[in-house]
PDB file of C-alpha atoms in Angstrom:
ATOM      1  CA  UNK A   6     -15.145  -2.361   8.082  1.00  0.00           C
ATOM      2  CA  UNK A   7     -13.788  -0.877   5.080  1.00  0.00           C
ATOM      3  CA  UNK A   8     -13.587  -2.378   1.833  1.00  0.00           C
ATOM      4  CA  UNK A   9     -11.703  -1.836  -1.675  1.00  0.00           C
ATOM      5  CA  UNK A  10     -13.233  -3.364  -5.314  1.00  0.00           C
ATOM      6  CA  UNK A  11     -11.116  -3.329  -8.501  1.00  0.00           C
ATOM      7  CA  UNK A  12     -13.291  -5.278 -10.637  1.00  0.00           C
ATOM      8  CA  UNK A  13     -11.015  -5.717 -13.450  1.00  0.00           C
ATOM      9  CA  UNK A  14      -7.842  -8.125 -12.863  1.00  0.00           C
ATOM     10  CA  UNK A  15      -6.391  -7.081 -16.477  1.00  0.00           C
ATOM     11  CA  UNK A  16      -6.851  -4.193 -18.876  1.00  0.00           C
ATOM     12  CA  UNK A  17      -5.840  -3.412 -22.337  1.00  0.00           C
ATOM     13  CA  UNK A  18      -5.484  -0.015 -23.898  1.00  0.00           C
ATOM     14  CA  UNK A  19      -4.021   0.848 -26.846  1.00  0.00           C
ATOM     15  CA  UNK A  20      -1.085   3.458 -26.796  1.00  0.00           C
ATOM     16  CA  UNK A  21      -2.427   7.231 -26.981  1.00  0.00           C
ATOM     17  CA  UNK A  22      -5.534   6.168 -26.019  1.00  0.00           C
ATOM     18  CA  UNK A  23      -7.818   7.180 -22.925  1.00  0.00           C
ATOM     19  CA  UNK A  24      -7.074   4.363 -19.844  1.00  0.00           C
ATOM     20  CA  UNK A  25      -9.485   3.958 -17.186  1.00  0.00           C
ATOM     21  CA  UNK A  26      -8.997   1.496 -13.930  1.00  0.00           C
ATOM     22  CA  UNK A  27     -12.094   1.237 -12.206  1.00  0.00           C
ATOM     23  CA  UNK A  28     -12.225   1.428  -8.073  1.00  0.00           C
ATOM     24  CA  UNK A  29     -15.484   1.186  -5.953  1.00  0.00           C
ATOM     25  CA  UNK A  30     -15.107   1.498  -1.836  1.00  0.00           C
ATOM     26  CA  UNK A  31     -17.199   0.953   0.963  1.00  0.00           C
ATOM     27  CA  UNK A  32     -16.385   2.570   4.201  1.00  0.00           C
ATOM     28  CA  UNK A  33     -18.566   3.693   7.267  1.00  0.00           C
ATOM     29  CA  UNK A  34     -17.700   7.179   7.302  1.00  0.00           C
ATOM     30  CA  UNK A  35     -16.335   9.875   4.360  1.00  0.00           C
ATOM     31  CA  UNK A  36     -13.030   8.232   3.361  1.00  0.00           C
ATOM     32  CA  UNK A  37      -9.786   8.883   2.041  1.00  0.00           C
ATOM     33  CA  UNK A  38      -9.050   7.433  -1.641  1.00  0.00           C
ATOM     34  CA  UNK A  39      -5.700   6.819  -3.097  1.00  0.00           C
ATOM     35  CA  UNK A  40      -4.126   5.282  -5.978  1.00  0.00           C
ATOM     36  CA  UNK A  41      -0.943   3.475  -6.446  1.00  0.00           C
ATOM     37  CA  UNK A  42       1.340   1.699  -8.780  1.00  0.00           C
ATOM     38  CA  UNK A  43       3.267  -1.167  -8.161  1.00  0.00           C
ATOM     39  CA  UNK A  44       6.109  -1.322 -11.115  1.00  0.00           C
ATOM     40  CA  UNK A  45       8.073  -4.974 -11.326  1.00  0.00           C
ATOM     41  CA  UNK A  46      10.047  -5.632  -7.999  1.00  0.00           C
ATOM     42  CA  UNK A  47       9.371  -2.064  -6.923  1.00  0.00           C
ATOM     43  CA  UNK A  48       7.832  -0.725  -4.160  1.00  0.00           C
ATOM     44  CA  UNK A  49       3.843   1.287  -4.746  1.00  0.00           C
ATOM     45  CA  UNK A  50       4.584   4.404  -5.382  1.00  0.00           C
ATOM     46  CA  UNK A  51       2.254   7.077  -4.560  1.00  0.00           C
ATOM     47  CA  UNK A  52       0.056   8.731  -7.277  1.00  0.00           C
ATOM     48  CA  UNK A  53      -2.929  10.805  -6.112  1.00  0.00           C
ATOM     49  CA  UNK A  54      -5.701  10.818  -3.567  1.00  0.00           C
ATOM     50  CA  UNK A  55      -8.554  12.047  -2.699  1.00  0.00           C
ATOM     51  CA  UNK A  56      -9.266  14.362   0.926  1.00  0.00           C
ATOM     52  CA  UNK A  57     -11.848  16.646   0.431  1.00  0.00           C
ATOM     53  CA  UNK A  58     -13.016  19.290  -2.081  1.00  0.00           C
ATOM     54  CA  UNK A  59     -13.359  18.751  -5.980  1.00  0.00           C
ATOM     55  CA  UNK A  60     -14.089  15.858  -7.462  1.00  0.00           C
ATOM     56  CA  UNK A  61     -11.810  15.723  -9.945  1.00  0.00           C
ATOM     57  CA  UNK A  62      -8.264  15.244  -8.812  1.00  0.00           C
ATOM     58  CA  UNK A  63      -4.647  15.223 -10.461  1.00  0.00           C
ATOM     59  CA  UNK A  64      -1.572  13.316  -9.807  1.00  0.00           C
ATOM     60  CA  UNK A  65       1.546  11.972 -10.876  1.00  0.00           C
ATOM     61  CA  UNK A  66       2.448  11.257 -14.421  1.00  0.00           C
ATOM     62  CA  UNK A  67      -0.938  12.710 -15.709  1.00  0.00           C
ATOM     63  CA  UNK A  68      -3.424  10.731 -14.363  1.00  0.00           C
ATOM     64  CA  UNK A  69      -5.969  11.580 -12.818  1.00  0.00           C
ATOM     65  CA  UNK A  70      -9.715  10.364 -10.366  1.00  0.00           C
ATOM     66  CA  UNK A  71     -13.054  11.130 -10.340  1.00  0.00           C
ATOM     67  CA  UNK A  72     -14.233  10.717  -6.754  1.00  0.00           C
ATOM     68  CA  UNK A  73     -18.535   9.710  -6.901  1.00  0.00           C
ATOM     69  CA  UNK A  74     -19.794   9.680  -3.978  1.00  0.00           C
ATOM     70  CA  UNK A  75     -23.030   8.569  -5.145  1.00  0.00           C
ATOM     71  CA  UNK A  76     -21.534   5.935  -6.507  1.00  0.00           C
ATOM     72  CA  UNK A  77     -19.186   5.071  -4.411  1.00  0.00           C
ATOM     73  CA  UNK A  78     -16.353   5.302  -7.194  1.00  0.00           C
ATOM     74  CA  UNK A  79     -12.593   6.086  -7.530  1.00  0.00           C
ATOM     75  CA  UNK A  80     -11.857   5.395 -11.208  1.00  0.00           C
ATOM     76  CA  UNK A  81      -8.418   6.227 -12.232  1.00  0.00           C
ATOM     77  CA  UNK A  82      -7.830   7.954 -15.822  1.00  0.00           C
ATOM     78  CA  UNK A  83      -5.020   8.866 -18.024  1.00  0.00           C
ATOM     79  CA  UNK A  84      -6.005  10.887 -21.121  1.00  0.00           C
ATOM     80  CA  UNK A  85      -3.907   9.646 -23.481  1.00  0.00           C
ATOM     81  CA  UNK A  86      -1.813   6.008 -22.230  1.00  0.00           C
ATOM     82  CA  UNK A  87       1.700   5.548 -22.545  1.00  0.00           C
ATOM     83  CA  UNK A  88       3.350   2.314 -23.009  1.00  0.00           C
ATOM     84  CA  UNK A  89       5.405   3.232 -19.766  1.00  0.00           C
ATOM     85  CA  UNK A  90       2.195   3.112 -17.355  1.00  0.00           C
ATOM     86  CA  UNK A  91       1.733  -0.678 -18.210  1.00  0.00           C
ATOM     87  CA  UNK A  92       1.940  -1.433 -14.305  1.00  0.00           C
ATOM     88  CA  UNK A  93       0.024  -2.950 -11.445  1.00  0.00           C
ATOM     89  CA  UNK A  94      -2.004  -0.216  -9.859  1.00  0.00           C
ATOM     90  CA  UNK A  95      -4.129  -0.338  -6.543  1.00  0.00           C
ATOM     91  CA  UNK A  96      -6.727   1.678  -4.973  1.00  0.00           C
ATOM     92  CA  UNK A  97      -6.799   2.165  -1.545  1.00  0.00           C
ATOM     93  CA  UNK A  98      -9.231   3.438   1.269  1.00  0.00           C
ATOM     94  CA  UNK A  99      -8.851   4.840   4.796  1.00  0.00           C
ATOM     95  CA  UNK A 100     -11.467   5.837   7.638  1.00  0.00           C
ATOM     96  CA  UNK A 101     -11.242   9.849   7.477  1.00  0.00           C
ATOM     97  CA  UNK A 102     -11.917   9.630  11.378  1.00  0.00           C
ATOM     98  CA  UNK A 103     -10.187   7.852  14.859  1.00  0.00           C
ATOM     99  CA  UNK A 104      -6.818   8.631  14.890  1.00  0.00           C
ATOM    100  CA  UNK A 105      -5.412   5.438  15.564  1.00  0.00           C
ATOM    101  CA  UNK A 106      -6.945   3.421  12.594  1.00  0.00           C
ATOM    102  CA  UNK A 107      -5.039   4.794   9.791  1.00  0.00           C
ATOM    103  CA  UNK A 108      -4.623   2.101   8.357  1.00  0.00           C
ATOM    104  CA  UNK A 109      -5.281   1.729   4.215  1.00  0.00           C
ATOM    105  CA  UNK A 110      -7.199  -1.214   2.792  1.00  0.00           C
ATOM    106  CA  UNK A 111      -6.473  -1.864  -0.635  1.00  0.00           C
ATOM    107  CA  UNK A 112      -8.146  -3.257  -3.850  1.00  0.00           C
ATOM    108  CA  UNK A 113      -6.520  -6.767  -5.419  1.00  0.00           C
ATOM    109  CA  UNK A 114      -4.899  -4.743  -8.108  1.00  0.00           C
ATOM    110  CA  UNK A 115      -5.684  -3.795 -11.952  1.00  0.00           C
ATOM    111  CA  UNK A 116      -2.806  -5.193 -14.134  1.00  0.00           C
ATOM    112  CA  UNK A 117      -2.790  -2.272 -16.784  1.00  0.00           C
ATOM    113  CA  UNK A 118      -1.134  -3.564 -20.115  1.00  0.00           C
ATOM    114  CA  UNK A 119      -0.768  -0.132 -22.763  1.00  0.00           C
ATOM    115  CA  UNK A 120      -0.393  -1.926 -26.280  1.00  0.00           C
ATOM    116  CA  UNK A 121       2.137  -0.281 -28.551  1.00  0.00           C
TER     117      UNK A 121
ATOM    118  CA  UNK B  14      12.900   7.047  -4.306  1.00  0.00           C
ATOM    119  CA  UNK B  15       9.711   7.345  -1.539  1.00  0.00           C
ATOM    120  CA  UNK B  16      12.701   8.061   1.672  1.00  0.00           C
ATOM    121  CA  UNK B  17      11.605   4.870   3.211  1.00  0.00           C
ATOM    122  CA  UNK B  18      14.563   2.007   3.343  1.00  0.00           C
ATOM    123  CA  UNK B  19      13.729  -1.440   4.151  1.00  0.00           C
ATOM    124  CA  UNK B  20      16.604  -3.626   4.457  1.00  0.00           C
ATOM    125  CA  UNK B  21      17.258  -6.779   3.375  1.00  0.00           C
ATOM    126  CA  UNK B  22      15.956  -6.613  -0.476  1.00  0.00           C
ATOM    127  CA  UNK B  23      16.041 -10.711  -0.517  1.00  0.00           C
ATOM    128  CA  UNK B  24      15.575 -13.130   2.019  1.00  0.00           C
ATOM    129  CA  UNK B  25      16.373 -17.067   1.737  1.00  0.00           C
ATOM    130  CA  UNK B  26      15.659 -18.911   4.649  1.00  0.00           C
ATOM    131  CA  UNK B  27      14.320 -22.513   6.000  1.00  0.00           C
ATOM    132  CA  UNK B  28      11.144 -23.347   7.377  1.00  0.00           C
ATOM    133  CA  UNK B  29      11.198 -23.482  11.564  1.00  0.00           C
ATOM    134  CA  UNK B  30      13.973 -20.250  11.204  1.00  0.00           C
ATOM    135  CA  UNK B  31      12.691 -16.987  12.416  1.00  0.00           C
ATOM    136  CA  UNK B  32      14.439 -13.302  10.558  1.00  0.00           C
ATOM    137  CA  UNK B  33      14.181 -10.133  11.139  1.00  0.00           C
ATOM    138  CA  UNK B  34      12.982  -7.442   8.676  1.00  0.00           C
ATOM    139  CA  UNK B  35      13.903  -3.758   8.883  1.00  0.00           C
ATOM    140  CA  UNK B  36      12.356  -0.490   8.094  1.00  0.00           C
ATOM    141  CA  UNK B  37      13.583   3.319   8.408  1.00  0.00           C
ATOM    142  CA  UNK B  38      11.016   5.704   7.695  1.00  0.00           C
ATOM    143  CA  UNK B  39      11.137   8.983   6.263  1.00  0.00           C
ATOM    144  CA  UNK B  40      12.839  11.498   8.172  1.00  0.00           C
ATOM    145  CA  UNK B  41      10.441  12.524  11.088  1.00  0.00           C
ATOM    146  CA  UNK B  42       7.721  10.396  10.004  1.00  0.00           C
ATOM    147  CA  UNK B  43       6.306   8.647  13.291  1.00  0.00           C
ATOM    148  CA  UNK B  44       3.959   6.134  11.921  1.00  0.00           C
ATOM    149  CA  UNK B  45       5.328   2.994  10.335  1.00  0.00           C
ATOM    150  CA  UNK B  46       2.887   0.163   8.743  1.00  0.00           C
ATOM    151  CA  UNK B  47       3.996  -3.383   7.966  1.00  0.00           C
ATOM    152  CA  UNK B  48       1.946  -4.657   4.802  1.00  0.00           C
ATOM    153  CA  UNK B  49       2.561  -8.202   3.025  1.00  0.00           C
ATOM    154  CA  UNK B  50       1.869  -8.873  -0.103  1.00  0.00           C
ATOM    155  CA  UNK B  51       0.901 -12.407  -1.014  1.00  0.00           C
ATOM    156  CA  UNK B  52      -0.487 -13.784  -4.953  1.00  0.00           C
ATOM    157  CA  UNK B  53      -3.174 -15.093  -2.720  1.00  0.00           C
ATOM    158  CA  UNK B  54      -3.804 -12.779  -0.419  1.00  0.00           C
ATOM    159  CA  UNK B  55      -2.905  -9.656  -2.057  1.00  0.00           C
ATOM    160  CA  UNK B  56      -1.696  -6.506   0.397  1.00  0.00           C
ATOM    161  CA  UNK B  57      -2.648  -7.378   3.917  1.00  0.00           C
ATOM    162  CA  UNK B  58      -2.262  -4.623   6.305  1.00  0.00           C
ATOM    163  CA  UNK B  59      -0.168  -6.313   9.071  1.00  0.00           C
ATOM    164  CA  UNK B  60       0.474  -3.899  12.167  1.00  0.00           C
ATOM    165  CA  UNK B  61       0.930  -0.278  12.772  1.00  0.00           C
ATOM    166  CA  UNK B  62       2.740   1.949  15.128  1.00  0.00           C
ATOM    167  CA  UNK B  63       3.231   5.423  15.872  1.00  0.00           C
ATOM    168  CA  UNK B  64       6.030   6.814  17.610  1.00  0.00           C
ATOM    169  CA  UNK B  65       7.017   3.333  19.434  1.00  0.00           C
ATOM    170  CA  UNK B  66       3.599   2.337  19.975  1.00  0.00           C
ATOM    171  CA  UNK B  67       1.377  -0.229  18.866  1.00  0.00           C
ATOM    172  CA  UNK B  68      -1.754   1.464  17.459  1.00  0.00           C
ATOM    173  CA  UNK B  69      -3.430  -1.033  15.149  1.00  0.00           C
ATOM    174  CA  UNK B  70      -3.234  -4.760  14.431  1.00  0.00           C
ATOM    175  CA  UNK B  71      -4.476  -6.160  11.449  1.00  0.00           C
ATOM    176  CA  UNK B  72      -3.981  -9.863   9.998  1.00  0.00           C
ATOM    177  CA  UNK B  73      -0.828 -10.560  11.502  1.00  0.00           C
ATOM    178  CA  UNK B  74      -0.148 -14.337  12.800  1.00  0.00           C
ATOM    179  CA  UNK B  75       0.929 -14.518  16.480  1.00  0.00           C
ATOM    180  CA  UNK B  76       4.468 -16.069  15.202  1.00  0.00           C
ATOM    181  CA  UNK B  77       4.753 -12.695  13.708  1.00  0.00           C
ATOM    182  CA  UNK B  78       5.884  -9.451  15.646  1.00  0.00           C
ATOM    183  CA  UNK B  79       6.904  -6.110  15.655  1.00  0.00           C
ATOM    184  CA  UNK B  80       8.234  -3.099  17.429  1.00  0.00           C
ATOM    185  CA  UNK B  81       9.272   0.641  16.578  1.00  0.00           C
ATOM    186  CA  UNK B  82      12.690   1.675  18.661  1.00  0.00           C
ATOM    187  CA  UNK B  83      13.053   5.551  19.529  1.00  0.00           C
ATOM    188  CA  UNK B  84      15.327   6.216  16.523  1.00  0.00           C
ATOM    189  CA  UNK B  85      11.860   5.447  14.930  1.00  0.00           C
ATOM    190  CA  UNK B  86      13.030   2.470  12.905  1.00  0.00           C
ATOM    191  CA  UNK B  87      10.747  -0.925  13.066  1.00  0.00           C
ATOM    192  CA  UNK B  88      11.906  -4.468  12.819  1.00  0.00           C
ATOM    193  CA  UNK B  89       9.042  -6.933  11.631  1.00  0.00           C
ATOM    194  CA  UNK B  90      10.309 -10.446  13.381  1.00  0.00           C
ATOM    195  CA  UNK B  91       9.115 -13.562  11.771  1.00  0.00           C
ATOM    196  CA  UNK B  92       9.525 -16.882  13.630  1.00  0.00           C
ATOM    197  CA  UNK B  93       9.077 -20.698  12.940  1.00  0.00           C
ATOM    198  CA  UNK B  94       8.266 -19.795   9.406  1.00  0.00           C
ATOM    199  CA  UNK B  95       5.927 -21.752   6.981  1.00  0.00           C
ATOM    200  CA  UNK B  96       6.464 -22.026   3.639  1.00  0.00           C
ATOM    201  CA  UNK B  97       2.901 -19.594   3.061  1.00  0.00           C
ATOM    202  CA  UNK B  98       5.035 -17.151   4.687  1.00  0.00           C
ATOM    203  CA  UNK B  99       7.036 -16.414   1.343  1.00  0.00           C
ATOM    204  CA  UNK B 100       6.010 -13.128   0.826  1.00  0.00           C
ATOM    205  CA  UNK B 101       7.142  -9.343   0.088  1.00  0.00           C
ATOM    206  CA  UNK B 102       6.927  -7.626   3.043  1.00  0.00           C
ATOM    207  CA  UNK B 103       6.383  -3.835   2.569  1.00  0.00           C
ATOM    208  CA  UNK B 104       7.116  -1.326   5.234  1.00  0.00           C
ATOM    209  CA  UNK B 105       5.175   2.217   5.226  1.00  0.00           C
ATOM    210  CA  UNK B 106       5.361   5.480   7.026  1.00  0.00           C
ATOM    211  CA  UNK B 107       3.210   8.623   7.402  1.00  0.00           C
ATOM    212  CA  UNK B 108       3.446  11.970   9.286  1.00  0.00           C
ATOM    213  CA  UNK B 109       1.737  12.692  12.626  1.00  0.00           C
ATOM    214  CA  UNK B 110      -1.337  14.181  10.373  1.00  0.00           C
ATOM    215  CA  UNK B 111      -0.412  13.195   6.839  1.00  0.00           C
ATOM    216  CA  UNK B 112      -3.369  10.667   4.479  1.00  0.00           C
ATOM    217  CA  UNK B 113      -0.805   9.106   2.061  1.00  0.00           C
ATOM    218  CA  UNK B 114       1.598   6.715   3.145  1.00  0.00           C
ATOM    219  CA  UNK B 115       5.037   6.281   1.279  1.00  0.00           C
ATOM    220  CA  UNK B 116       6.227   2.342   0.542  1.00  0.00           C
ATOM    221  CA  UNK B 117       9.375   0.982   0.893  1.00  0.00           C
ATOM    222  CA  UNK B 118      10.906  -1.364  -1.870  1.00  0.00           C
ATOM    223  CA  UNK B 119       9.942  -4.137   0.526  1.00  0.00           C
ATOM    224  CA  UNK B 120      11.480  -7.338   1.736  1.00  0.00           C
ATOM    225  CA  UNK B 121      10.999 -10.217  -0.762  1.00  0.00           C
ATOM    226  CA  UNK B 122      11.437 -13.151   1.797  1.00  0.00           C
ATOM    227  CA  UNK B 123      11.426 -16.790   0.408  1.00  0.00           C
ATOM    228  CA  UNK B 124      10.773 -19.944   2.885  1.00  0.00           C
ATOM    229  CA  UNK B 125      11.967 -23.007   1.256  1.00  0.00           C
TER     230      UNK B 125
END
């Protein structure tokens, strides 16, 4: 079974400064990581993920992840927050392998409040 | 705007009614997900299919069902609804090979 952790319901970050939403996974094989953020009555909209190769990976808007697989870890970053990300935003997971279970298990959600 | 069109926005029913959600994916995606969103429960993966069949079941109630039509389109069919049914309903697609999958604006469906 595969499993999504946001550990933080709410965080605060001042405007212009760094933003991080933390993510930890658990799935039986390598996975598939994605973000996405959830703006009032909106759909999720799609922001990054995470397939194969460097760690480090960029998306929409200017954030970015740090996959850890050591860790287990999918933190979302922004360098510098704007008050326009203040959003819900969920990490999600899917089994790399059988076709057939491509389905994506997500996190409860980080509501991400950018203070002006 | 993610190409995915989920129709209607808003949904006011009673309880004991049954309704019928709808989903268009993007063009010549063939796998469409159904995904509700509860404060409770958060995003529950409900069903999946891929091109008109039924490839994955998740936490979906047996008053619930769903089917994908060759035009690719699904229809998410809720019957003798509860008041816990009050929900958004999201509908998803994918390519044939694709990871991400893109969200519709989903179905906000009230029970009262």
């Amino acid at each position: 079974a595969q499993s999504v952790a946001q550990p933080e319901d709410q965080v605060n970050v001042a405007e212009g400064n760094p933003l991080t939403v933390k993510c930890t996974y658990s799935v039986s094989g390598n996975p598939y990581l994605f973000w996405y953020v959830q703006y009032p009555n909106r759909g999720l909209q799609f922001l990054l993920k995470y397939i194969t190769g460097d760690n480090l990976v960029k998306g929409s808007y200017g954030f970015e992840a740090e996959f850890n697989k050591s860790q287990t870890s999918f933190h979302l970053k922004k360098p510098s927050a704007l008050v326009s990300d203040s959003a819900l935003y969920f990490c999600a997971v899917r089994d790399r392998v059988n076709f057939g279970n491509e389905k994506l298990t997500f996190g409860t959600g980080t509501r991400l409040t950018i203070i002006p | 705007d993610s190409g995915v069109t989920q129709t209607p926005k808003h949904l006011i029913t009673a309880t004991g009614q049954r309704v019928t959600l709808r989903c268009s994916p993007r063009s010549g995606d063939l796998s469409v997900y159904w995904y509700q969103q509860s404060l409770d429960q958060g995003l529950q993966f409900l069903i999946h299919y891929y091109n008109g069949e039924e490839r994955a079941k998740g936490n979906i109630l047996e008053r619930f069902s769903a089917q994908q039509f060759p035009d690719l389109h699904s229809e998410l069919n809720l019957s003798s609804l509860e008041l816990g049914d009050s929900a958004l309903y999201f509908c998803a697609s994918s390519t044939h090979l694709g990871t991400e999958a893109f969200f519709g604006q989903g179905t906000r469906l009230t029970v009262v």
